[in-house]
Coordinates of C-alpha atoms and ligand atoms in Angstrom, one line a residue:
X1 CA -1.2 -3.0 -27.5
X2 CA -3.3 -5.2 -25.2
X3 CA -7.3 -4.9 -26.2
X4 CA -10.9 -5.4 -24.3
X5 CA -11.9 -8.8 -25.3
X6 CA -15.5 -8.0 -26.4
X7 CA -17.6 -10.6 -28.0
X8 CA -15.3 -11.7 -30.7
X9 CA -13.7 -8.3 -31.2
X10 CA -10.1 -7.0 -29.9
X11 CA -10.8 -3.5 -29.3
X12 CA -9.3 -0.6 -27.6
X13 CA -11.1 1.8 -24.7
X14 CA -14.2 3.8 -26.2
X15 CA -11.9 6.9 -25.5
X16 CA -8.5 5.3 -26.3
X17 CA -6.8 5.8 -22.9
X18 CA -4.2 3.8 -22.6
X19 CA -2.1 2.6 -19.4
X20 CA 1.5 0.7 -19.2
X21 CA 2.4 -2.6 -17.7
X22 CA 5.9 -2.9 -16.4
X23 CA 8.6 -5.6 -15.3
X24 CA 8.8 -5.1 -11.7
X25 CA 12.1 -6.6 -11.9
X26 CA 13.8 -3.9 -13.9
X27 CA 11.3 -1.3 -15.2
X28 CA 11.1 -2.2 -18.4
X29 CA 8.2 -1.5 -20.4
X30 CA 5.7 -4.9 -21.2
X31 CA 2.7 -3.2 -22.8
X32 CA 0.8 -0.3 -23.3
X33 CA -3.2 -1.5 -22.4
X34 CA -6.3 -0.3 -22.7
X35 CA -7.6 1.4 -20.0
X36 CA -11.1 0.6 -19.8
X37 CA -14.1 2.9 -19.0
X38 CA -17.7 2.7 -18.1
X39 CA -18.7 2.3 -21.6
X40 CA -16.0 -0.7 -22.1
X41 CA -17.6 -2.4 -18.7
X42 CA -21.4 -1.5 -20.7
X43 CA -20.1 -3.1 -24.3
X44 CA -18.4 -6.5 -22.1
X45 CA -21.5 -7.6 -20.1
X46 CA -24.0 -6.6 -23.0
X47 CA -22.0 -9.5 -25.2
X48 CA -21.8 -11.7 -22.2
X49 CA -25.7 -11.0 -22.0
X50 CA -26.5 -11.7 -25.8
X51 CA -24.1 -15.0 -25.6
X52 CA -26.4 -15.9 -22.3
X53 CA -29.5 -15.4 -23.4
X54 CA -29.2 -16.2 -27.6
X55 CA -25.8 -18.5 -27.3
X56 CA -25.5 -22.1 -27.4
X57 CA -23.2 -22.7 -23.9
X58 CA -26.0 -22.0 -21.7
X59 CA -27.3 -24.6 -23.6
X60 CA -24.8 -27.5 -23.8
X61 CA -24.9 -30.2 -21.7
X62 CA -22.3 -29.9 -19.1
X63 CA -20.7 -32.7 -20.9
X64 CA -20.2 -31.0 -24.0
X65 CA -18.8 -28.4 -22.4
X66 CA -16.3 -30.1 -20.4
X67 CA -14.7 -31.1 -24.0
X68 CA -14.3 -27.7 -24.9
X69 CA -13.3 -26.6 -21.5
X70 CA -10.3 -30.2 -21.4
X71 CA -9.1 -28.7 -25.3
X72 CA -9.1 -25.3 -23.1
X73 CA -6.7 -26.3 -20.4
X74 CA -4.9 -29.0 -22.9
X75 CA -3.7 -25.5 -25.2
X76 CA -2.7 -24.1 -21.6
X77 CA -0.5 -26.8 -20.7
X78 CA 1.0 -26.5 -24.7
X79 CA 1.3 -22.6 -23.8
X80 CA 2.8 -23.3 -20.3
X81 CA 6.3 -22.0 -20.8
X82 CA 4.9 -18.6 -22.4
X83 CA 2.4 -18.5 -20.0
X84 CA 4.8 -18.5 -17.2
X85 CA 7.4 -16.4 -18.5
X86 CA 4.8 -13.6 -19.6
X87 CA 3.0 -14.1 -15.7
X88 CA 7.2 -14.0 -14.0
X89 CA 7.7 -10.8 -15.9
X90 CA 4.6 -9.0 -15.5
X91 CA 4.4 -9.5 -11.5
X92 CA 7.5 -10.7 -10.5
X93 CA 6.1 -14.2 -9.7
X94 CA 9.5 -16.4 -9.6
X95 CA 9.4 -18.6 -12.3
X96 CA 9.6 -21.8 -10.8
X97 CA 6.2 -21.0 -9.3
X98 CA 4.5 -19.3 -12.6
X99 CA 5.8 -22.4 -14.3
X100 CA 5.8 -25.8 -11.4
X101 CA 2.8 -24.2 -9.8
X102 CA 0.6 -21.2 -11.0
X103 CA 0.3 -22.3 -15.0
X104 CA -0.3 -25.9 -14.4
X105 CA -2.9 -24.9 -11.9
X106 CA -4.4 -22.9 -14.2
X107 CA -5.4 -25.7 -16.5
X108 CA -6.3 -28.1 -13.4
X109 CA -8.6 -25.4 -12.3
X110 CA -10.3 -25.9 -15.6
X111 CA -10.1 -29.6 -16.0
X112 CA -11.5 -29.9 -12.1
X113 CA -14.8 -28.0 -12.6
X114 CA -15.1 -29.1 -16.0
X115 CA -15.4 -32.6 -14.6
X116 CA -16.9 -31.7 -11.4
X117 CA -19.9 -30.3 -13.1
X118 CA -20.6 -33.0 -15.7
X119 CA -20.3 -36.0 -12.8
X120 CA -21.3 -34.1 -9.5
X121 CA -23.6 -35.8 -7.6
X122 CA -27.0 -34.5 -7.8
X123 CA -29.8 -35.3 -4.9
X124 CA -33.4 -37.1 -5.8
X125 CA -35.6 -38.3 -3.1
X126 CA -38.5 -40.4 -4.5
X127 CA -40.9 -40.8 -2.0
X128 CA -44.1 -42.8 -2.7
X129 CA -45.6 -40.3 -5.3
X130 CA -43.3 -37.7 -5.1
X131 CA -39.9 -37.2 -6.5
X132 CA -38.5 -34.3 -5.3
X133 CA -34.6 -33.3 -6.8
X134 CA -32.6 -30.0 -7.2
X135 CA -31.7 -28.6 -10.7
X136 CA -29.0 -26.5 -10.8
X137 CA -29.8 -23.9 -14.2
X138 CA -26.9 -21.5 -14.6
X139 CA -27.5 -18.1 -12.8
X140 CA -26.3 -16.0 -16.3
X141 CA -23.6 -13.2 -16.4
X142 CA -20.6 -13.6 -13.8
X143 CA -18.2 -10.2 -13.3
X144 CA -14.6 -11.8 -12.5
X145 CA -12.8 -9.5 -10.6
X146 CA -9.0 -10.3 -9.9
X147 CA -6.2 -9.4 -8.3
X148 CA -2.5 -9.3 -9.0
X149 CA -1.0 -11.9 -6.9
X150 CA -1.4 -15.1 -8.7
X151 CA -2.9 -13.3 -11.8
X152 CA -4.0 -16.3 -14.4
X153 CA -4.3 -18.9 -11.2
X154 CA -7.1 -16.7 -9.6
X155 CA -8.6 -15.5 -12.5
X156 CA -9.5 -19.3 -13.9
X157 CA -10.3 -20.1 -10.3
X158 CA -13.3 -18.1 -10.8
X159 CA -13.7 -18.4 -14.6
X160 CA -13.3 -22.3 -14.7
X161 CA -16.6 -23.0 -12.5
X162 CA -18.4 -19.9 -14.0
X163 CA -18.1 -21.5 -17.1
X164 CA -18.5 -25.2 -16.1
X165 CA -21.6 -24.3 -14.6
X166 CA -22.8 -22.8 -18.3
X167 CA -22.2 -18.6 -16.9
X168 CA -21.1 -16.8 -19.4
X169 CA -18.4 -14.1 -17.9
X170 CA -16.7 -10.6 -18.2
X171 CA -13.3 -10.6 -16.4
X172 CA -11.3 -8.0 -15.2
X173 CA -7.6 -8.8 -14.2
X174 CA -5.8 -6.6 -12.5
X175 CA -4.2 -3.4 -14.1
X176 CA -0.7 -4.4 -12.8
X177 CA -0.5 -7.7 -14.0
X178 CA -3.4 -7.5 -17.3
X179 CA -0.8 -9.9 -19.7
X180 CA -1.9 -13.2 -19.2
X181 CA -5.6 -13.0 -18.8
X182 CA -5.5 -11.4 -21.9
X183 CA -3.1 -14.4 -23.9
X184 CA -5.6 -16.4 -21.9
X185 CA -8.8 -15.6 -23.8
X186 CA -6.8 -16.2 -27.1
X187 CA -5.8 -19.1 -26.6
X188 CA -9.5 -19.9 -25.3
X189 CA -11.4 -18.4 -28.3
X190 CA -8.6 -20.8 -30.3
X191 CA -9.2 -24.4 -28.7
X192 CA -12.8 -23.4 -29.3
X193 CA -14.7 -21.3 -26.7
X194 CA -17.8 -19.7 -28.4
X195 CA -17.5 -15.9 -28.7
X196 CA -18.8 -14.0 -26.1
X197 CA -18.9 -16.8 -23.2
X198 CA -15.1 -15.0 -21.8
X199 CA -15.4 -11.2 -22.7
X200 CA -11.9 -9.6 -20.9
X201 CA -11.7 -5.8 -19.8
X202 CA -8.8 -4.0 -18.8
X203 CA -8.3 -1.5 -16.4
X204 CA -9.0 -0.3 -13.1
X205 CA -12.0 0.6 -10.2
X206 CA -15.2 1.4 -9.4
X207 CA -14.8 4.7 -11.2
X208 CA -13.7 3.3 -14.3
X209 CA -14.5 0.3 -15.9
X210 CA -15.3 -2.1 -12.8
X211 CA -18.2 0.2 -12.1
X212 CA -21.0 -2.1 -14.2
X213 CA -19.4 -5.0 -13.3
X214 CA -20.5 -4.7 -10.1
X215 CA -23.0 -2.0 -9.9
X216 CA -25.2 -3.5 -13.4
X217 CA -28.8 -5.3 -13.0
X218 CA -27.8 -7.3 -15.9
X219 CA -24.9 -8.9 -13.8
X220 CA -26.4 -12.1 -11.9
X221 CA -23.1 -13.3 -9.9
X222 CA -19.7 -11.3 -8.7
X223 CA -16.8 -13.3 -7.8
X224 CA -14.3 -10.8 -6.4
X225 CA -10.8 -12.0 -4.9
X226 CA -9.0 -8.6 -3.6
X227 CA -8.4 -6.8 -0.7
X228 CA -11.1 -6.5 2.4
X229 CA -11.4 -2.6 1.4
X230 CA -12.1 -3.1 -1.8
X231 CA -14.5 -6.1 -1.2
X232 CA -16.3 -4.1 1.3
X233 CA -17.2 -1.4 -2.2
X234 CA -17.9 -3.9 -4.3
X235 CA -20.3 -5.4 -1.4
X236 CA -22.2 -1.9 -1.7
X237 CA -22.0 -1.4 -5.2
X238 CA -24.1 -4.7 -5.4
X239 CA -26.6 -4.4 -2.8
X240 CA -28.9 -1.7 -4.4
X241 CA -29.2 -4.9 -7.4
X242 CA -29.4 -7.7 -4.5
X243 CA -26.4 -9.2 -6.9
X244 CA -25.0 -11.7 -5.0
X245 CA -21.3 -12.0 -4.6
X246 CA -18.6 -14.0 -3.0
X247 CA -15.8 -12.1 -1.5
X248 CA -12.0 -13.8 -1.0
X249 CA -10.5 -11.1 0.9
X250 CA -7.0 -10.6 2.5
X251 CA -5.5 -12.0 5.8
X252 CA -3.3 -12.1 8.5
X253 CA -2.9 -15.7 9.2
X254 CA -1.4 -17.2 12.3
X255 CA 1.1 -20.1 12.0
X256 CA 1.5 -21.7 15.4
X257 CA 4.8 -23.8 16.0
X258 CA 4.1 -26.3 19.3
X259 CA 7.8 -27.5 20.8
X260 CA 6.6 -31.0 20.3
X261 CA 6.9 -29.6 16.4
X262 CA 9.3 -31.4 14.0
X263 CA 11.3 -28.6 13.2
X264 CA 12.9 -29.7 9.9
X265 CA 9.2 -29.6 8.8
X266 CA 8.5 -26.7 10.8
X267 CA 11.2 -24.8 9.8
X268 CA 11.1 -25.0 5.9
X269 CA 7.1 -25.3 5.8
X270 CA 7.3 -21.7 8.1
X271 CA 9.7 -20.7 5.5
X272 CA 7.6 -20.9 2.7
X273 CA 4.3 -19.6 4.6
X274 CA 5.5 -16.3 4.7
X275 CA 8.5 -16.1 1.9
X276 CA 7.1 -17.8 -0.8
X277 CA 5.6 -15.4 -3.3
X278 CA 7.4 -12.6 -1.3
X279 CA 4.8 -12.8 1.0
X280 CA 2.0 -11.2 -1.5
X281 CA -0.2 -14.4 -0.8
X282 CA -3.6 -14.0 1.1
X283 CA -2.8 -16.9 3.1
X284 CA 0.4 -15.9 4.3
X285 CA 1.5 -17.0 7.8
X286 CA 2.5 -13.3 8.9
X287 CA 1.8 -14.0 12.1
X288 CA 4.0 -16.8 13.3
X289 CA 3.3 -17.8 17.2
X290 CA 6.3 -20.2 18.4
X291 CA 5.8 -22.0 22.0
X292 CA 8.5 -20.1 24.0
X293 CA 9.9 -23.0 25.3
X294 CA 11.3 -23.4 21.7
X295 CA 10.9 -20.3 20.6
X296 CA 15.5 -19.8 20.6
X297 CA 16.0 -22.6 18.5
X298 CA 13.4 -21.9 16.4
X299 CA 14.1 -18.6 16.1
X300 CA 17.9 -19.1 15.4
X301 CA 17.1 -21.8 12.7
X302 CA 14.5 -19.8 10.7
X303 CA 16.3 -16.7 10.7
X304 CA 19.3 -18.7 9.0
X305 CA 17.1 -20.3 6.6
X306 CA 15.4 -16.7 6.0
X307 CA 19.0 -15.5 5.0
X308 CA 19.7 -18.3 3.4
X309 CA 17.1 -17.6 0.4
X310 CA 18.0 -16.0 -2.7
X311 CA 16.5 -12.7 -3.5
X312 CA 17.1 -11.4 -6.9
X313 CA 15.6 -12.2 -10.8
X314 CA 12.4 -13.9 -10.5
X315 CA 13.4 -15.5 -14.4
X316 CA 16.0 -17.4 -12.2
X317 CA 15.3 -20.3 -11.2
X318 CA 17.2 -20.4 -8.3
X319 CA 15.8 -17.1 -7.0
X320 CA 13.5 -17.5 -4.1
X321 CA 12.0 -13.7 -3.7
X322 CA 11.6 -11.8 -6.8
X323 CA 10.7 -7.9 -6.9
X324 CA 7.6 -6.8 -4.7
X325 CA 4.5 -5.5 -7.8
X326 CA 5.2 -1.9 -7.7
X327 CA 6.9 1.1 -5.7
X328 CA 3.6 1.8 -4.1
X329 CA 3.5 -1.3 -2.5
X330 CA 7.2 -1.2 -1.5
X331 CA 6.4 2.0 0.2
X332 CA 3.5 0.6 2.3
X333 CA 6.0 -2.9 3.2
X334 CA 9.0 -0.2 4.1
X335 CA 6.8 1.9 6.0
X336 CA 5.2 -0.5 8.1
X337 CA 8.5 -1.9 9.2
X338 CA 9.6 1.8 10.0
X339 CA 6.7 1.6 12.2
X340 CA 7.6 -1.5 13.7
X341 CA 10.3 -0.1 14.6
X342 CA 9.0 3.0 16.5
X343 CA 6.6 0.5 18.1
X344 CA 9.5 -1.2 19.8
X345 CA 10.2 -4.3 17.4
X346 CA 13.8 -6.0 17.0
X347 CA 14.4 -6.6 13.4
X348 CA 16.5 -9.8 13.4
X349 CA 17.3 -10.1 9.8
X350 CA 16.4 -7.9 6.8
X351 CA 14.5 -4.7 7.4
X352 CA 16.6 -2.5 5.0
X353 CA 15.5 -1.9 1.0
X354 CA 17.7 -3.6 -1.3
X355 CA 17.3 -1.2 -4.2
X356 CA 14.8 -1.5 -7.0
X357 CA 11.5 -3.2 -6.1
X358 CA 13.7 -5.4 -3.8
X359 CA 12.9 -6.3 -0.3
X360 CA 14.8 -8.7 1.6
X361 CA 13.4 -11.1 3.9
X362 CA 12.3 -9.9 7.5
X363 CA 11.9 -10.9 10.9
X364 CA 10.4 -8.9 13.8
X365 CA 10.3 -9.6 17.6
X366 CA 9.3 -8.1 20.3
X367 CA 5.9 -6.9 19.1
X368 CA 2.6 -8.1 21.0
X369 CA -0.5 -8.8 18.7
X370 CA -2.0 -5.3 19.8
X371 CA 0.9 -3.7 17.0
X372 CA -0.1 -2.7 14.1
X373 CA 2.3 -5.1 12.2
X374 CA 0.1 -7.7 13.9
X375 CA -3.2 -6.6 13.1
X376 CA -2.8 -5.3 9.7
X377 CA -2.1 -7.3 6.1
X378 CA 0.9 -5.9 5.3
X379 CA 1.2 -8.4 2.0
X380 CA 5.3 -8.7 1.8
X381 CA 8.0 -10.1 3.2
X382 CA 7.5 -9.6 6.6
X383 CA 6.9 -11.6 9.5
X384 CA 5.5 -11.0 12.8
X385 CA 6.8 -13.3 15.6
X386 CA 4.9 -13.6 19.3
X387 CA 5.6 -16.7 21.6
X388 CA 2.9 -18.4 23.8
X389 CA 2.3 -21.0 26.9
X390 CA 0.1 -23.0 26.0
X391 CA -2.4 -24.5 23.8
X392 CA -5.4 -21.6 25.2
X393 CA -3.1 -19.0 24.9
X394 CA -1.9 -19.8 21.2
X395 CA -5.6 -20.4 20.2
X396 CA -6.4 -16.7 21.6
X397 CA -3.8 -14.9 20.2
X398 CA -5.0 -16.6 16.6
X399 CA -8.6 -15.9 16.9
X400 CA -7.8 -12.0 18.2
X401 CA -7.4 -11.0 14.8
X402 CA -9.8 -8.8 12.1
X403 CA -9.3 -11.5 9.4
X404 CA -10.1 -15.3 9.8
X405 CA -8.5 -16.6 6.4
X406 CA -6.2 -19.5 7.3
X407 CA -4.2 -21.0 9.9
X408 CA -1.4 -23.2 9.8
X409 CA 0.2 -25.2 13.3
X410 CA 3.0 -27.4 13.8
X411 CA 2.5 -30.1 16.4
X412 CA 2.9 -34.2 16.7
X413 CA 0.0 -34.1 19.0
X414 CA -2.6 -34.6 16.4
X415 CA -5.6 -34.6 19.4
X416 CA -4.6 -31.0 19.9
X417 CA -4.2 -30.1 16.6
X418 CA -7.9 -31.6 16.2
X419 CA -9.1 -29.8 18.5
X420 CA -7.7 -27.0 17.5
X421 CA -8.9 -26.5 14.1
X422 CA -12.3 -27.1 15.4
X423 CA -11.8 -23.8 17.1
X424 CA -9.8 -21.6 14.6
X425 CA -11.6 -18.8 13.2
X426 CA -10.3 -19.2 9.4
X427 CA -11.8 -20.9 6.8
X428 CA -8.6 -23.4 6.1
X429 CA -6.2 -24.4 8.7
X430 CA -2.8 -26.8 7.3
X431 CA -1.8 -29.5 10.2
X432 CA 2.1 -29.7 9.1
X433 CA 2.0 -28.7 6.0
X434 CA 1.1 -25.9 4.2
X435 CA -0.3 -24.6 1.1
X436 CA -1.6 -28.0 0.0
X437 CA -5.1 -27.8 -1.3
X438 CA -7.9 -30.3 -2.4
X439 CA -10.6 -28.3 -4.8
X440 CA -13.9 -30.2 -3.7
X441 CA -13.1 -28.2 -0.2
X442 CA -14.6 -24.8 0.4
X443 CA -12.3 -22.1 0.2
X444 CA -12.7 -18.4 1.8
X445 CA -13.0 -16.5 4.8
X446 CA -14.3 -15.2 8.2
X447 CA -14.2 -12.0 9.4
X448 CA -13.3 -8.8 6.6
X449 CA -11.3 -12.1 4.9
X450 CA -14.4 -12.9 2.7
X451 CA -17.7 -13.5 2.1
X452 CA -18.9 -17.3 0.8
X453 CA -16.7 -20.2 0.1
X454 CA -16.1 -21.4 -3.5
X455 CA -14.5 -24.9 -4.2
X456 CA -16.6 -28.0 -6.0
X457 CA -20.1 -28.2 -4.6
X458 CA -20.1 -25.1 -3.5
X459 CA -19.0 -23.1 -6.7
X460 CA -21.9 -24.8 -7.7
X461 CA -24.3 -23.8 -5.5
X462 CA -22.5 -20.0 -6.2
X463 CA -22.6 -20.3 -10.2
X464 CA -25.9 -21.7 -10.2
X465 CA -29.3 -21.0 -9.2
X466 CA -30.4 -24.1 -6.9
X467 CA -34.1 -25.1 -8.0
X468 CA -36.1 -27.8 -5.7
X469 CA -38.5 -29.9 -8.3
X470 CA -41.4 -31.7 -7.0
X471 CA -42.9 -34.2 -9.0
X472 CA -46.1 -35.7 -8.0
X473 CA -46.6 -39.1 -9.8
X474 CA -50.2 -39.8 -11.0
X475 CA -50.0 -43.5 -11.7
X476 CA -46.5 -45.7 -10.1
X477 CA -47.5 -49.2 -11.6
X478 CA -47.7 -52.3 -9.8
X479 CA -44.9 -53.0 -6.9
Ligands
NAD501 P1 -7.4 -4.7 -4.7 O1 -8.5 -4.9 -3.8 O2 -6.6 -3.5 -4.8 O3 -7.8 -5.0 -6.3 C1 -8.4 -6.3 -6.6 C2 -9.1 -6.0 -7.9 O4 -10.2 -5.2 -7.7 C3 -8.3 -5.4 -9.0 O5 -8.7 -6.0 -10.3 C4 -8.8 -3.9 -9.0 O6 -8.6 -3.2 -10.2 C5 -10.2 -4.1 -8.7 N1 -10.9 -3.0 -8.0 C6 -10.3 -1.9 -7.4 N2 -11.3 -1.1 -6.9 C7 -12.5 -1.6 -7.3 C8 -13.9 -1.3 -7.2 N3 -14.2 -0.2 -6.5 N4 -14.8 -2.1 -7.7 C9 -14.5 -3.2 -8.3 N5 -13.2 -3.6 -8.5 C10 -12.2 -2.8 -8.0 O7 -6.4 -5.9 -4.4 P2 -4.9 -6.2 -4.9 O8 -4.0 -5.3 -4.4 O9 -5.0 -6.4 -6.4 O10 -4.7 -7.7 -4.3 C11 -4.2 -7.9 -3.1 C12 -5.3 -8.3 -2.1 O11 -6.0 -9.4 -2.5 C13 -4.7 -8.6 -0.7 O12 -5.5 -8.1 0.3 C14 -4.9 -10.2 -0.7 O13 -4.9 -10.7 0.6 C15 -6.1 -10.3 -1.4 N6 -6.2 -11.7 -2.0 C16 -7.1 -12.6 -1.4 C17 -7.2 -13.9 -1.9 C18 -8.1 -14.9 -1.3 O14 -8.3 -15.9 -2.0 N7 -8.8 -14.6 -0.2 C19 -6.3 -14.3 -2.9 C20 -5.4 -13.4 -3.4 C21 -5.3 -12.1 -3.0

């Protein structure tokens, strides 16, 4: 049975409902959880309010809690293995991501802002008689809100500066993937987090136990990552409290392949911008605009290489696509690819269900970026391709889009691909590569993909509240 984390105490939901967490990959059954209600949402922020006000992290120096947050992340690194097996199982993530990529992020995400906010640079400006600086006071309670897609990597994404920055935090995973967050908190409360800084609910939305985290006076930040439906509710279910809250929302990213391109970068980086994670990444490059004077060989090169991948058990480690999250979501990939179809696309490889919660690899042409395959995040396997002229025309078709989340392009001309990223609506944009990520950079969205950036200085200025000092000096001694 998988508890609330409230306070100190494992309990279940004040009514006892329970929900199940399942293996995507075969059905089996991981867990039975507690499904969490208002009351649950109540109990979580009123011990993340008592451990704010009365506690001792608010408290601490950032320094002291950066030890406690390293013997955090140095207990995740000596869990990794579980960690990853238990994140592979639950959502389907393949293993060698859960365990090269996902789990050791998890514990850099905590190192990073554990460091990042006991040596961050912090501005003074004596001037004559006056010092003015900026003190940056926690802001109190942070609701965590995450998704399913990279469950314990975006979940510590938002805990590690909550906490860095002296928060104290009620998360809420989400119900398809609750394991780790909750084997997370152990192993927390273990190396030596006080009680009632990381209080964990289960469940699901507004109606249930995410209503008072984001609908509570007594909640000072939201950090939601999710889709841009659901960020656009928890936006409203804030407002009435002025709560402010940063939004990373989904996406329908353009990847833009010049000829001039070095295709064996191209190719494989193009690869992995849509197919990696099966597609269920926010930053996906579903949209994938080749220059047509390219576009056959391209085309004929990624297509193999899309067949080429293995789709099967994500606990292999040779498996490339594991399971999509759940028969829901399979529906919605299926369906829009049915519509694809009715909308005119060619379907050049994959297309067809492969039984279970498998989805193979798939490539549409013949669709302009008015279809709805274009325009809409459809969060799988899928990938949109549209060729272009020229440099205008491949910038246009990028910017004509709801979402602004990333961007990728493929180019040896690095004064175009300058340029370029100077005018891409998205918060990130890759120059040949992809996926690669530096954490004192902002990350988030424009358009419905987000609201704020986090990322070093500016999960600080998010986690904190940003106070301006002056100090007028009575008596400065000789020169
Ligand atoms: P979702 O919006 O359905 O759910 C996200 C979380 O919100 C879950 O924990 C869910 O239980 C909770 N929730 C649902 N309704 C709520 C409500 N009314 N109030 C508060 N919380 C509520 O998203 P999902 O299907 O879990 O995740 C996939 C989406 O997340 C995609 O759109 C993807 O692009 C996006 N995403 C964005 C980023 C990013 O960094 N921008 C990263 C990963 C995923």
């Amino acid at each position: 049975m998988i508890r609330h984390l409230i306070g100190k105490e494992w309990v279940d939901a004040s009514d006892g409902a329970t929900f199940e967490t399942r293996d995507p990959h075969d059905g089996s059954l991981l867990g039975t959880v507690a499904r969490g209600t208002a009351a649950d949402g109540d109990a979580a922020l009123t011990a993340a309010r008592e451990a704010f006000d009365d506690g001792p992290w608010p408290r601490m120096t950032p320094k002291e809690r950066a030890k406690i947050l390293h013997a955090v992340a140095d207990a995740v690194d000596a869990h990794r293995d579980e960690l990853a097996l238990t994140e592979t199982r639950d959502g389907g993530k393949t293993i060698t991501q859960s365990g090269h990529a996902e789990i050791p992020r998890v514990a850099l995400n905590l190192r990073f802002f554990a460091d990042y906010a006991a040596m961050a640079p912090n501005e003074a400006y004596p001037d004559g008689g006056l010092l003015s600086y900026t003190l940056y006071p926690p802001a109190g309670v942070v609701s965590a809100i995450s998704p399913w897609n990279a469950p314990l990597m975006l979940a510590t994404w938002k805990i590690a500066p909550a906490l860095a920055f002296g928060n104290t935090v009620v998360l809420k995973p989400a119900p398809q993937t609750p394991l780790t967050a909750a084997r997370f908190a152990e192993i927390a409360l273990e190396a030596g987090l006080p009680e009632g800084v990381l209080n964990v609910v289960q469940g699901f939305g507004g109606d249930e136990v995410a209503g008072p985290l984001t609908g509570d006076p007594r909640v000072d930040r939201i950090t939601f990552t999710g889709s841009s439906a659901t960020g656009a509710a928890v936006l409203k279910a804030a407002a009435p409290n002025h709560t402010p809250v940063s939004a990373e929302l989904g996406g329908k990213s353009a990847n833009i392949v010049f000829a001039d391109a070095d295709l064996e970068v191209a190719v494989p980086q193009s690869i992995r911008a849509i197919f990696a994670g099966n597609g269920q990444v926010c930053l996906a490059g579903s949209r994938l605009l080749v220059q047509k004077s390219v576009m056959d060989e391209f085309l004929a090169r990624f297509t193999e290489a899309a067949e080429a991948l293995v789709v099967g058990d994500p606990k292999e480690h040779s498996t490339f696509l594991g399971p999509l999250i759940e028969q829901r979501h399979l529906d919605k990939v299926a369906g829009y690819v049915d519509l694809a179809r009715t909308e005119g696309a060619t379907v050049l490889t994959g297309g067809t269900p492969l039984g279970g919660l498998y989805y193979p690899p798939t490539v549409l042409t013949g669709l302009t970026n008015a279809a709805r395959c274009a325009r809409e995040e459809i969060f799988g396997p899928v990938v949109t391709v549209l060729g272009f002229d020229t440099e205008e025309d491949a910038l246009a078709i990028a910017n004509d889009s709801d979402y602004g989340l990333a961007g990728m392009l493929f180019t040896q001309n690095l004064d175009r691909a300058h340029r370029m990223a100077a005018r891409w609506k998205a918060g990130t944009v890759w120059i040949n590569t992809f996926f690669e990520r530096d954490l004192r950079l902002p990350f988030g969205g424009e358009g419905i993909s987000g609201v704020g950036r986090e990322g070093g200085q500016y999960s600080r200025e998010f986690f904190t509240e940003p106070r301006a000092v002056m100090l007028r000096l009575r008596d400065q001694g000789p020169r």
